[in-house]
Coordinates of C-alpha atoms and ligand atoms in Angstrom, one line a residue:
M1 CA -15.0 1.7 7.7
T2 CA -17.1 1.5 4.9
F3 CA -19.3 -1.1 2.9
L4 CA -20.6 -0.6 -0.3
R5 CA -22.3 -4.0 -2.9
A6 CA -21.1 -4.1 -6.1
N7 CA -20.7 -6.6 -8.8
G8 CA -23.1 -8.6 -6.6
I9 CA -20.5 -8.4 -3.6
V10 CA -19.9 -6.2 -0.4
L11 CA -16.4 -4.0 -0.5
H12 CA -14.5 -2.7 2.6
H13 CA -13.1 0.1 1.8
Q14 CA -12.0 3.2 3.8
V15 CA -11.7 6.8 2.1
I16 CA -9.1 9.4 4.3
G17 CA -8.2 12.9 3.6
R18 CA -9.4 15.9 1.8
P19 CA -12.8 15.0 -0.2
D20 CA -12.1 17.7 -3.0
A21 CA -8.4 16.5 -3.6
P22 CA -7.0 14.3 -6.5
A23 CA -7.7 11.0 -5.3
L24 CA -5.2 8.2 -4.8
V25 CA -6.0 4.6 -4.3
F26 CA -3.9 1.9 -2.7
N27 CA -4.4 -1.6 -4.0
N28 CA -2.7 -4.8 -1.6
S29 CA -1.3 -7.8 -2.6
L30 CA -2.4 -11.5 -2.6
G31 CA -3.0 -12.5 1.0
S32 CA -3.1 -9.0 2.5
D33 CA -5.6 -6.4 3.2
F34 CA -5.6 -2.5 3.5
R35 CA -3.9 -2.6 6.8
I36 CA -0.6 -3.0 5.1
W37 CA -0.9 0.6 4.3
Q38 CA -1.2 1.7 7.4
E39 CA 2.4 3.6 7.8
V40 CA 2.2 5.0 4.2
A41 CA -1.3 6.2 3.1
P42 CA -2.0 8.5 5.9
A43 CA 1.1 10.7 4.8
F44 CA -1.0 11.5 1.6
S45 CA -4.1 12.2 3.1
D46 CA -3.5 16.1 3.7
R47 CA -3.0 16.8 -0.3
F48 CA -5.2 14.0 -1.8
R49 CA -8.6 11.5 -1.3
V50 CA -6.8 8.6 0.0
V51 CA -8.6 5.1 -1.0
L52 CA -8.0 1.8 0.7
Y53 CA -10.1 -0.9 -0.1
D54 CA -9.8 -5.1 0.3
K55 CA -9.9 -6.9 -2.7
R56 CA -12.5 -9.4 -3.6
G57 CA -11.7 -12.7 -1.2
H58 CA -9.3 -11.0 1.3
G59 CA -10.0 -8.5 4.3
L60 CA -13.7 -7.6 5.2
S61 CA -15.0 -7.8 1.6
D62 CA -17.1 -11.0 0.6
A63 CA -15.0 -13.9 -0.7
P64 CA -17.1 -15.5 -3.5
R65 CA -16.4 -18.9 -4.7
G66 CA -13.5 -18.4 -7.3
P67 CA -11.9 -18.3 -9.8
Y68 CA -11.4 -14.8 -10.2
T69 CA -9.7 -12.8 -12.8
I70 CA -7.9 -9.8 -12.9
D71 CA -10.7 -8.2 -14.7
D72 CA -13.1 -9.1 -11.8
H73 CA -10.9 -7.5 -9.7
T74 CA -10.6 -4.7 -11.9
D75 CA -14.3 -4.4 -12.2
D76 CA -14.2 -4.0 -8.7
L77 CA -11.7 -1.0 -8.4
L78 CA -13.6 1.0 -11.2
A79 CA -17.1 -0.2 -9.2
L80 CA -15.4 1.2 -5.9
L81 CA -14.4 4.9 -8.1
D82 CA -17.8 5.1 -9.5
H83 CA -19.4 5.1 -6.2
L84 CA -17.2 7.0 -4.5
R85 CA -17.8 9.5 -7.8
I86 CA -14.4 9.7 -8.5
E87 CA -13.6 10.6 -12.3
S88 CA -10.1 9.8 -11.9
A89 CA -7.4 8.8 -9.6
S90 CA -3.7 7.6 -9.6
L91 CA -3.4 3.9 -8.3
V92 CA -0.6 2.7 -6.2
G93 CA -0.3 -1.3 -6.5
L94 CA 1.3 -4.0 -4.7
S95 CA 2.1 -7.4 -6.2
V96 CA -1.4 -8.3 -7.4
G97 CA -2.6 -4.9 -7.0
G98 CA -0.1 -3.8 -9.6
L99 CA -1.8 -6.0 -12.0
I100 CA -5.5 -4.9 -11.5
A101 CA -3.6 -1.2 -11.6
Q102 CA -2.2 -2.0 -15.1
R103 CA -5.0 -3.5 -16.1
A104 CA -7.5 -0.6 -14.8
A105 CA -4.9 1.5 -16.7
R106 CA -5.6 -0.3 -20.1
R107 CA -9.5 -0.6 -19.4
A108 CA -10.0 2.9 -18.2
A109 CA -7.1 4.9 -19.3
G110 CA -8.7 8.5 -19.2
R111 CA -9.6 7.8 -15.2
V112 CA -6.0 7.2 -14.2
K113 CA -3.4 9.8 -13.7
A114 CA -0.4 8.1 -12.8
L115 CA 0.9 4.7 -11.7
V116 CA 3.3 3.3 -9.2
L117 CA 3.6 0.0 -9.4
C118 CA 5.7 -1.7 -6.8
C119 CA 7.0 -5.5 -6.4
T120 CA 4.9 -6.7 -9.3
A121 CA 5.1 -7.1 -13.8
G122 CA 3.1 -7.9 -16.5
K123 CA 3.4 -11.7 -15.4
I124 CA 3.9 -12.8 -12.1
G125 CA 5.3 -16.4 -11.6
A126 CA 4.7 -19.5 -13.6
P127 CA 0.7 -20.6 -14.1
E128 CA 2.4 -24.5 -12.6
L129 CA 3.5 -23.0 -9.8
W130 CA 0.0 -20.9 -8.8
A131 CA -2.0 -24.3 -9.7
E132 CA 0.4 -25.8 -7.0
R133 CA -0.5 -23.0 -4.4
I134 CA -4.4 -23.6 -5.4
T135 CA -4.3 -27.2 -4.7
A136 CA -2.4 -26.6 -1.4
V137 CA -4.9 -24.0 -0.2
E138 CA -7.5 -26.0 -1.4
K139 CA -6.5 -29.1 0.7
G140 CA -5.3 -27.4 3.8
G141 CA -6.0 -23.9 4.0
V142 CA -3.6 -21.0 4.0
E143 CA -2.0 -21.8 7.1
P144 CA 0.7 -24.9 6.0
I145 CA 2.4 -22.4 3.1
A146 CA 1.8 -19.1 5.4
D147 CA 6.0 -19.7 6.7
G148 CA 7.3 -20.2 3.7
I149 CA 5.3 -16.5 1.9
L150 CA 6.1 -14.4 5.0
Q151 CA 9.8 -15.5 4.0
R152 CA 9.3 -14.1 0.4
W153 CA 7.4 -11.2 1.9
L154 CA 9.7 -9.8 4.6
T155 CA 13.8 -10.0 4.9
P156 CA 15.6 -12.2 6.9
N157 CA 16.8 -8.8 9.2
F158 CA 12.9 -7.8 9.4
H159 CA 12.1 -11.9 10.5
E160 CA 15.1 -11.5 13.1
A161 CA 14.2 -7.9 14.2
R162 CA 10.6 -7.7 14.4
K163 CA 9.3 -11.1 15.3
D164 CA 6.2 -9.8 17.4
D165 CA 5.1 -7.8 13.6
V166 CA 6.1 -11.0 11.4
S167 CA 3.5 -12.7 13.9
G168 CA 0.8 -10.2 13.5
W169 CA 1.3 -10.0 9.7
R170 CA 0.9 -13.5 9.4
N171 CA -2.3 -13.5 11.4
M172 CA -4.0 -11.1 8.6
L173 CA -2.4 -13.6 6.0
V174 CA -4.1 -17.1 7.8
R175 CA -7.5 -15.6 8.2
I176 CA -8.0 -15.3 5.0
P177 CA -10.6 -17.9 3.3
A178 CA -9.2 -20.1 1.3
H179 CA -11.4 -20.0 -1.2
G180 CA -10.4 -16.4 -1.4
Y181 CA -7.0 -17.1 -1.6
A182 CA -7.2 -19.6 -3.9
G183 CA -9.3 -17.6 -6.0
T184 CA -6.8 -14.6 -6.4
C185 CA -4.4 -17.1 -6.9
A186 CA -6.4 -18.3 -10.2
A187 CA -5.9 -14.7 -10.9
I188 CA -2.6 -14.1 -10.9
R189 CA -2.4 -17.9 -12.6
D190 CA -4.0 -16.6 -15.6
A191 CA -2.9 -13.2 -16.1
D192 CA -0.2 -12.2 -18.3
L193 CA -0.4 -8.5 -19.4
T194 CA 3.2 -8.1 -20.7
A195 CA 1.8 -7.9 -24.5
D196 CA -0.2 -4.4 -22.9
A197 CA 2.8 -3.0 -21.1
G198 CA 3.7 -1.0 -24.2
K199 CA 0.4 0.8 -24.1
I200 CA 0.4 2.1 -21.0
A201 CA -0.1 5.8 -21.6
V202 CA 0.4 7.1 -17.9
P203 CA 3.3 8.3 -15.7
T204 CA 4.6 5.3 -14.4
L205 CA 7.2 4.4 -11.4
C206 CA 8.1 0.6 -10.8
V207 CA 9.5 -0.2 -7.6
A208 CA 11.3 -3.3 -6.4
G209 CA 13.0 -4.5 -3.3
D210 CA 16.2 -6.3 -3.6
Q211 CA 15.1 -9.3 -1.5
D212 CA 12.0 -10.0 -2.9
G213 CA 11.5 -13.6 -3.2
S214 CA 8.3 -13.2 -5.4
T215 CA 9.1 -10.4 -7.4
P216 CA 12.6 -9.9 -8.1
A217 CA 13.8 -7.0 -8.7
D218 CA 15.2 -7.8 -12.6
V219 CA 11.4 -9.0 -13.2
V220 CA 10.4 -5.6 -12.2
R221 CA 12.4 -4.0 -13.7
S222 CA 12.5 -5.9 -17.1
T223 CA 8.3 -5.0 -16.6
A224 CA 9.4 -0.7 -16.1
N225 CA 11.5 -1.1 -19.6
L226 CA 8.5 -2.5 -21.3
I227 CA 6.4 0.6 -20.1
P228 CA 7.2 4.1 -21.9
G229 CA 8.7 6.4 -19.9
A230 CA 8.5 4.2 -16.5
R231 CA 11.0 4.9 -14.1
F232 CA 12.6 2.1 -11.5
E233 CA 13.5 2.1 -8.2
L234 CA 14.8 -0.1 -5.8
I235 CA 14.5 -0.3 -2.4
E236 CA 17.5 -1.8 -0.5
N237 CA 17.4 -4.5 2.6
C238 CA 13.5 -4.8 1.5
G239 CA 11.6 -7.7 0.5
H240 CA 8.0 -8.2 -1.0
I241 CA 6.0 -5.8 1.0
P242 CA 8.0 -2.4 1.3
C243 CA 4.5 -0.8 2.5
V244 CA 5.6 -2.8 5.4
E245 CA 9.5 -3.3 5.6
K246 CA 10.3 0.2 3.9
P247 CA 7.1 2.5 4.9
K248 CA 9.5 5.8 4.5
V249 CA 11.4 4.6 1.8
L250 CA 8.3 4.1 -0.5
T251 CA 6.3 7.2 0.8
Q252 CA 9.1 9.1 -0.3
L253 CA 9.4 7.1 -3.8
I254 CA 5.5 7.9 -3.9
Q255 CA 5.8 11.4 -3.0
N256 CA 8.5 12.4 -6.0
H257 CA 6.7 10.4 -8.2
L258 CA 3.3 12.6 -7.8
Q259 CA 5.5 15.4 -7.4
E260 CA 7.1 14.7 -10.7
V261 CA 3.9 14.1 -12.6
G262 CA 2.4 17.8 -11.2
L263 CA -0.1 15.9 -9.1
V264 CA 1.3 17.5 -5.9
Ligands
LIG1 O1 2.2 -14.5 -2.1 C1 3.6 -14.3 -2.8 O2 4.3 -15.3 -3.1 C2 3.6 -13.2 -2.8 C3 2.4 -12.4 -4.5 C4 2.7 -12.7 -5.3 C5 1.7 -11.9 -5.7 C6 1.0 -11.1 -5.1 O3 0.1 -10.3 -5.0 O4 1.5 -11.7 -3.5

């Protein structure tokens, strides 16, 4: 576990793998921290310098009062790369982590070698729904809305077969400070990167879950269609968090993409 101060806040991160190898950075979704990658990231440690971190408002990173913007989150990512003296990296971003990855690819094009955009889009959800969620969380915290979120995160099969795991991930979700969670909701509410998608100039793989209730497969596919040369892959029997629900399948898809790009 390591901490650094950047942009006035403490960011929690972990680096595993080969220090001399190309960097691969994993970027989490709203309401999650980097533990969601525990069954994916280690598979890359023999060939990459793997970086995991908790975005502001989440995990062990500081949660300053919001609202945040996608550019705030992107500033934190770029500061982390600077701190680790990483000139360029491939980015794997889940949901809002994918928005941050897309923004980084536009703002710091020369620093991003490849993108894997999981269960994300240029724009996620309607602003009114995010405004409602912010109001709910500011009033009662994350706990009252947690079960609805978990329905979108994980399929009914997963809920049925892996009740203890669902409880554990629920614990992660409800322990996030309300203002940190709401801060990132505001970043998602205000982000529309659709117009920039056509300018993304790095090899991109977009991955969707066929039962994702947050960023349905069609939405992810539409984003893939906007990004020049992007490939689209659908994971079956999978909700919004493929790194938890289908880690082996996702690992293979990431590996294939990095191989095609010539990074392995
Ligand atoms: O909480 C959800 O509904 C899922 C989600 C949307 C954006 C994100 O990062 O997670």
